[in-house]
Amino acid sequence: MKTAVIFTGQGSQYVGMGQDFIDTYPEVRHFLTEMSQKTALDLIDIFLKNKEAQAQTKCVQPAIVALELAISKVVMPLLKNNNHVHVFAGHSLGEYTALAASGLVSPESLLDFVVKRGQAMAQATSHSDGMMLAVIKVPQEKCDELLEEFKGRVWAANLNSPFQTIYAGHKEAILAFGKALKAAGYKKVMPLAVEGAFHTPLMASAQSLLGPAINRLVREIKENWSHWQNTADIIYSNVSGKPLTLEACRTEFSDHLVKPVEWQKTVENFVADGVTRVIEIGPKAVLSKLVKATTDQVEVISITAVKDLEQLKTTH
């Protein structure tokens, strides 16, 4: 059985996330306490009661990654003991969780990077009027037709499944695009509660801000790559939808800010490469729905609460 472990991104957060893992597993609380000191953020407070911080990109990005890595500390031994994990991937922010969960970089280095990424993206959004819009069950040709009017102002940001695409761009243009879709009879058009137009050219200023942090992360990846490759694990890139390569990672981490998330392509490619089981880790079961909408060739398990671990104990 070839297994992919996947991680959710920003937007999956809610007040109270991770409560049962924190209460049940001392190692989870210990890890989060250590990472709070590392990031200068009270992560457990953000998880359990700080709704205001959860709405801020600079706070919620490191919080989600820290929680997913903490849950991974419980999940991964259950999988590794049976040699089950072969593939890692994540949606948007979740791709970075995959780097540390797979052992390619340390959690400390990764969280240092994610803190800087959240700050750079927050700064970029403060200089633009960006917005994101979920479009569900609208034929791609119809979206493409309507987008002609909004070229250079609206872009496809997340190509999530055959039935869902997230668009992003200037707020006025996004609202007009959504209105045009509804006028054409498509009602499942919903604005997303995020601070900016992520994965579009409106994030270009974040590329230069994040450049030094990307360079440090890539240096660690280069140091660990040869040893890590011996594990036979693979990480899939959001930018290409294909396995991440050492040669391309510097460019792809920068492009990740301004280019769309190729999630549907990622799922199709890892299934074509032999994955038969997908395990999602995150605050909410978001990606499992997208995987099921893309393929019926895999078993899908979501780990968002302690009770979900029973599914791992009963599968082999």
XYZ file of N, CA, C and O in Angstrom, residues 128-133 167-172 174-175 190-192 194-198 200 202:
96
model
N -2.337 46.174 -0.987
C -3.246 45.841 -2.093
C -4.662 45.685 -1.548
O -4.881 45.679 -0.338
N -5.594 45.564 -2.454
C -7.008 45.420 -2.058
C -7.507 44.036 -2.447
O -8.599 43.882 -2.995
N -6.712 43.016 -2.168
C -7.006 41.679 -2.657
C -8.134 40.962 -1.950
O -8.471 41.245 -0.793
N -8.684 39.981 -2.658
C -9.810 39.186 -2.161
C -9.798 37.851 -2.881
O -9.280 37.734 -3.998
N -10.384 36.826 -2.247
C -10.456 35.505 -2.851
C -11.902 35.017 -2.883
O -12.709 35.366 -2.005
N -12.221 34.184 -3.889
C -13.591 33.758 -4.141
C -13.605 32.279 -4.516
O -12.891 31.863 -5.438
N -10.624 31.758 -7.071
C -10.111 32.898 -7.831
C -9.716 34.003 -6.861
O -10.265 34.119 -5.769
N -8.761 34.811 -7.281
C -8.292 35.895 -6.427
C -7.898 37.081 -7.292
O -7.563 36.940 -8.469
N -7.935 38.262 -6.680
C -7.560 39.459 -7.415
C -7.986 40.706 -6.673
O -8.255 40.679 -5.467
N -8.059 41.799 -7.398
C -8.493 43.054 -6.808
C -9.955 42.938 -6.353
O -10.790 42.377 -7.070
N -10.248 43.467 -5.188
C -11.562 43.268 -4.571
C -12.707 43.683 -5.492
O -13.681 42.935 -5.669
N -12.612 44.861 -6.088
C -13.697 45.333 -6.947
C -13.929 44.388 -8.121
O -15.075 44.070 -8.477
N -13.026 41.126 -8.263
C -13.514 39.842 -7.768
C -15.013 39.902 -7.500
O -15.771 38.976 -7.851
N -15.466 40.971 -6.889
C -16.903 41.114 -6.618
C -17.695 41.167 -7.916
O -18.770 40.563 -8.025
N -18.611 31.957 -3.398
C -18.512 32.399 -2.002
C -17.184 33.088 -1.726
O -16.119 32.531 -2.024
N -17.209 34.286 -1.158
C -15.961 34.955 -0.757
C -15.298 34.211 0.396
O -15.983 33.603 1.229
N -13.974 34.240 0.421
C -13.219 33.561 1.475
C -12.734 34.575 2.509
O -12.381 35.711 2.172
N -10.054 35.567 4.028
C -8.599 35.714 4.092
C -8.259 37.172 3.834
O -9.082 37.949 3.344
N -7.018 37.542 4.145
C -6.649 38.955 4.115
C -6.252 39.475 2.740
O -6.181 40.695 2.547
N -5.980 38.580 1.797
C -5.498 39.082 0.518
C -5.691 38.106 -0.614
O -6.279 37.028 -0.447
N -5.173 38.480 -1.778
C -5.285 37.663 -2.989
C -4.048 36.781 -3.100
O -3.129 37.049 -3.885
N -4.023 35.720 -2.304
C -2.863 34.835 -2.260
C -2.714 34.073 -3.573
O -3.680 33.813 -4.283
N -1.304 35.015 -6.341
C -1.510 35.852 -7.531
C -0.384 36.886 -7.608
O 0.365 37.070 -6.639
N -0.474 39.847 -7.099
C -0.614 40.853 -6.050
C 0.269 40.540 -4.839
O 0.445 41.387 -3.960
